[in-house]
Short mmCIF file of C-alpha atoms in Angstrom, two decimals:
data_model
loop_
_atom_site.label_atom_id
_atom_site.label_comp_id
_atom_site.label_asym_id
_atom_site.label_seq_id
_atom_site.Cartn_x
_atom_site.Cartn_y
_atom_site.Cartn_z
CA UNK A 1 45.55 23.59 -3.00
CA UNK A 2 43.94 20.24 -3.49
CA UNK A 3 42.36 19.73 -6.86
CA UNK A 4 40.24 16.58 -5.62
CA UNK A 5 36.81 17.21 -5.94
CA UNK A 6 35.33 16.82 -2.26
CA UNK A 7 32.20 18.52 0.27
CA UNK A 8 33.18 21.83 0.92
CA UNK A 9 30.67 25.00 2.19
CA UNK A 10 30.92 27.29 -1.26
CA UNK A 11 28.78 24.50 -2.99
CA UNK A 12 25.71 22.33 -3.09
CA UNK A 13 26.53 18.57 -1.73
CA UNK A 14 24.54 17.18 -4.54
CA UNK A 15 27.23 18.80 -6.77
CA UNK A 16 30.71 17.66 -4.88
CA UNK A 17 28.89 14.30 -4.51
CA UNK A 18 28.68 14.06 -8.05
CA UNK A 19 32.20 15.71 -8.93
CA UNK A 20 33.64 12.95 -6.11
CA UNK A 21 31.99 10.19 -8.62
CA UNK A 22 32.88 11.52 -11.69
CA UNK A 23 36.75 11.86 -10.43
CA UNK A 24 36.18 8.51 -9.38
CA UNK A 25 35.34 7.09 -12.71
CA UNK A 26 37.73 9.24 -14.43
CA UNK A 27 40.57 7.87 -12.60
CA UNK A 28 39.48 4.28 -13.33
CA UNK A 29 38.84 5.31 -16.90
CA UNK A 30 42.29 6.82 -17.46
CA UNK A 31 43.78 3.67 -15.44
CA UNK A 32 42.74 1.45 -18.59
CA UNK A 33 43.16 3.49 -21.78
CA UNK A 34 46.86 5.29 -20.87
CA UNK A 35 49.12 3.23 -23.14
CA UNK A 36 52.10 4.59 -21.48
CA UNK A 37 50.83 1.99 -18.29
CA UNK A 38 52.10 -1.84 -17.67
CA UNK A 39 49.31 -3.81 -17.57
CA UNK A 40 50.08 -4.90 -13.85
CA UNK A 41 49.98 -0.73 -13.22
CA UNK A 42 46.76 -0.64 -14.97
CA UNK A 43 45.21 -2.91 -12.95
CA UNK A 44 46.34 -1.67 -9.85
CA UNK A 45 45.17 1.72 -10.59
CA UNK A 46 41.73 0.76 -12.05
CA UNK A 47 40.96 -1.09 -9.04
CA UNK A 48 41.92 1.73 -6.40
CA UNK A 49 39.85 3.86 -8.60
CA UNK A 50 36.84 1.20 -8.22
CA UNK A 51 37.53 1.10 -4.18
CA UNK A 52 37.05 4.84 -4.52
CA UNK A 53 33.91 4.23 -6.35
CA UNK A 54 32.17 1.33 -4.33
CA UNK A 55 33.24 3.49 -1.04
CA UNK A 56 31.16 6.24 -2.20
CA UNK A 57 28.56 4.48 -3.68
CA UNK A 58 28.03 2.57 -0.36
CA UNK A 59 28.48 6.13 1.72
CA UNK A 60 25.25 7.70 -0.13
CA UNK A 61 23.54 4.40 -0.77
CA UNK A 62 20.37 5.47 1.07
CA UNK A 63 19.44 8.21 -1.40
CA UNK A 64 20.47 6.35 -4.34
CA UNK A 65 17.74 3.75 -6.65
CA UNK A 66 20.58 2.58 -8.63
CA UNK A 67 23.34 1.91 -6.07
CA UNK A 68 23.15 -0.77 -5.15
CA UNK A 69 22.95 -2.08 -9.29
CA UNK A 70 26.42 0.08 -9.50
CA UNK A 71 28.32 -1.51 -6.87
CA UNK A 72 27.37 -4.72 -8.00
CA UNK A 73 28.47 -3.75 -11.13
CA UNK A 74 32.12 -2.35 -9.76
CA UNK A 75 32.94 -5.08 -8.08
CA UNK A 76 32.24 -7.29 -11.27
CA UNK A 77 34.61 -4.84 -13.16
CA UNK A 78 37.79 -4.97 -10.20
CA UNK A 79 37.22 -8.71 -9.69
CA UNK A 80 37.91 -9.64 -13.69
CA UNK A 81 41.35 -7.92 -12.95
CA UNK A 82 42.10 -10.12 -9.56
CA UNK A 83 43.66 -13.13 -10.96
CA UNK A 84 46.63 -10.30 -11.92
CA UNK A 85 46.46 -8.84 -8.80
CA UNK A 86 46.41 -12.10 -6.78
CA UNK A 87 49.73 -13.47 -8.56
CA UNK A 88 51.63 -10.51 -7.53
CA UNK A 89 50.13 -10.24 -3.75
CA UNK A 90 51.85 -13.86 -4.11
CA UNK A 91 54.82 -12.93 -5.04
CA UNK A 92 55.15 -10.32 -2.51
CA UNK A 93 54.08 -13.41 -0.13
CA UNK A 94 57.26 -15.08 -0.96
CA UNK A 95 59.47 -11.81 -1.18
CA UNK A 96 58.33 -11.84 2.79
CA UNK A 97 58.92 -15.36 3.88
CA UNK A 98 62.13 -15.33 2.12
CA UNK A 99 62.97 -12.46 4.46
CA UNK A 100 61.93 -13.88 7.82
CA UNK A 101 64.44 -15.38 10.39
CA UNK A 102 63.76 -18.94 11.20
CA UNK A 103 62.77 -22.22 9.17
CA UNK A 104 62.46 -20.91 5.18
CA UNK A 105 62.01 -22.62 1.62
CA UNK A 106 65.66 -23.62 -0.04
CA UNK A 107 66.64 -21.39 -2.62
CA UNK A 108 65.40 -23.75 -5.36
CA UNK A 109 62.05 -24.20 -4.12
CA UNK A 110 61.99 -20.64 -3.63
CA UNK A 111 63.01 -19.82 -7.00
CA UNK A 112 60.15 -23.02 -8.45
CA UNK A 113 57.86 -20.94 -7.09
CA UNK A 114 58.66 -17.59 -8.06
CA UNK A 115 59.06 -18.82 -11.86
CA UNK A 116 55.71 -20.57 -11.32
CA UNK A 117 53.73 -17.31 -10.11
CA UNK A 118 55.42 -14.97 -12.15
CA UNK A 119 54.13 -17.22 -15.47
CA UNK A 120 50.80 -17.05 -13.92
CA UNK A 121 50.65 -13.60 -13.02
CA UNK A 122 51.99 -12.66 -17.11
CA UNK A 123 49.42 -14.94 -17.98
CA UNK A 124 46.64 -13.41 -15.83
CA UNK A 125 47.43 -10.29 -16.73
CA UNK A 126 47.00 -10.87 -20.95
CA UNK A 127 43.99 -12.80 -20.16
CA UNK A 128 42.80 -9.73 -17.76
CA UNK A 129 43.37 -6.70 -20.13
CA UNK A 130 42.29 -8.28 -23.61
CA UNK A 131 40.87 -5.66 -25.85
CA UNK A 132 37.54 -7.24 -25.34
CA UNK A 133 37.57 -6.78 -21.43
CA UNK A 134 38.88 -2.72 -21.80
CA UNK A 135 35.98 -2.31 -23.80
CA UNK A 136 33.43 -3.58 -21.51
CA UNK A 137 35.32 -1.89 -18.65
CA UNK A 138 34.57 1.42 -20.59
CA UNK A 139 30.96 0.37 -21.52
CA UNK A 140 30.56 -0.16 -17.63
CA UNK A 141 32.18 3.43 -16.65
CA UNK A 142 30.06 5.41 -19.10
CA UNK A 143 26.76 3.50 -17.82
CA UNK A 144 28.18 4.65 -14.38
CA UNK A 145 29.04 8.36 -15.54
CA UNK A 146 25.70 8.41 -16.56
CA UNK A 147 23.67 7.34 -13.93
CA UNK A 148 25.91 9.70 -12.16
CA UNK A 149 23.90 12.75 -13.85
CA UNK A 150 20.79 11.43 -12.74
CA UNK A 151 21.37 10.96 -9.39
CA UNK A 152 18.70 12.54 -6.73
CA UNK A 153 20.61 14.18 -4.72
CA UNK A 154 19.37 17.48 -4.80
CA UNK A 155 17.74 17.34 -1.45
CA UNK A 156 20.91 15.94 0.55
CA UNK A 157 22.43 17.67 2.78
CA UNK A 158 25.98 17.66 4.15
CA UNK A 159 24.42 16.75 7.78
CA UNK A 160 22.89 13.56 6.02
CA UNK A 161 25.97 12.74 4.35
CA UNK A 162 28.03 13.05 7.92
CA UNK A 163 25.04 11.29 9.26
CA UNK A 164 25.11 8.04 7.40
CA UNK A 165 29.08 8.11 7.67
CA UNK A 166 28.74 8.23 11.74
CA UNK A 167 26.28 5.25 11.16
CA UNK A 168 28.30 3.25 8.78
CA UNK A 169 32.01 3.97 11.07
CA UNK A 170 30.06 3.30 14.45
CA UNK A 171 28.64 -0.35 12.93
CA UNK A 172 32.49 -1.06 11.55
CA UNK A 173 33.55 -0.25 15.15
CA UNK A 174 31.27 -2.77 16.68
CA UNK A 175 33.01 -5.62 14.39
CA UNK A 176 36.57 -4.56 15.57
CA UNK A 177 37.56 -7.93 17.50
CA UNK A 178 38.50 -6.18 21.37
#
């Protein structure tokens, strides 16, 4: 069976909402203090933890004061670890163009490049997970873990959770280009 916390019948929503976040932040917690992690995983992993996080956050946003505050802060904490993350999406740019049939960089150039991002994205990623920057990354989780405990959601119910979902997936589905 599943060990993810998640909405199920045998208990209140207000308590699987609040196990959801608190996996949530656990995740991104364990992301950025488990030495036996590169940096570059680190960062990966805290920021799908943080996706988790803001995705939630947004879902019960409506019975939330502070939600909006904690998103804001979220994406603050995932976008001081995108430099990293950008290098390496850059690199994978590259790994793809060198692939493709048709016109392509010589193997020099490709090579300039690679050299070039890869010093960037080492450099990125010291500069991203100092000391300094775990520790306000933790500071930021346990302000989160404990708003978490405070949350009012003792009145929500699982139809007003599935409601604001059909809401939020019905206005993505108007942007969907035809």
């Amino acid at each position: 069976m599943n060990d993810k916390p998640a909405l199920r019948p045998e208990i209140p929503v207000a308590d699987g909402l609040r196990a959801i976040a608190r996996d949530a932040l656990k995740e991104a917690r364990q992301a950025i203090e488990d030495p036996g992690k590169t940096d570059a995983a680190a960062v990966h992993d805290f920021r799908k933890a943080m996706k988790r996080w803001r995705a939630l956050l947004r879902l019960i946003a409506p019975y939330l004061g502070d939600g909006g505050t904690l998103r804001k802060d979220a994406r603050e904490a995932a976008h001081r670890l995108t430099g990293a993350r950008d290098q390496q999406a850059a690199l994978e740019a590259l790994d793809d163009l060198a692939r493709q049939e048709g016109p392509s960089l010589t193997f020099r150039s490709q090579e300039t490049i690679r050299n070039r991002l890869e010093t960037a994205r080492r450099a990125a990623e010291i500069e991203a997970l100092t000391p300094a920057t775990r520790e306000r990354l933790r500071t930021s989780l346990a302000v989160a873990a404990d708003a978490v405990e405070r949350w009012p959601l003792d009145d929500v119910t699982f139809q007003d959770v599935a409601g604001h979902l059909q809401a939020t997936y019905r206005r993505a589905r108007h942007f969907i280009p035809d």
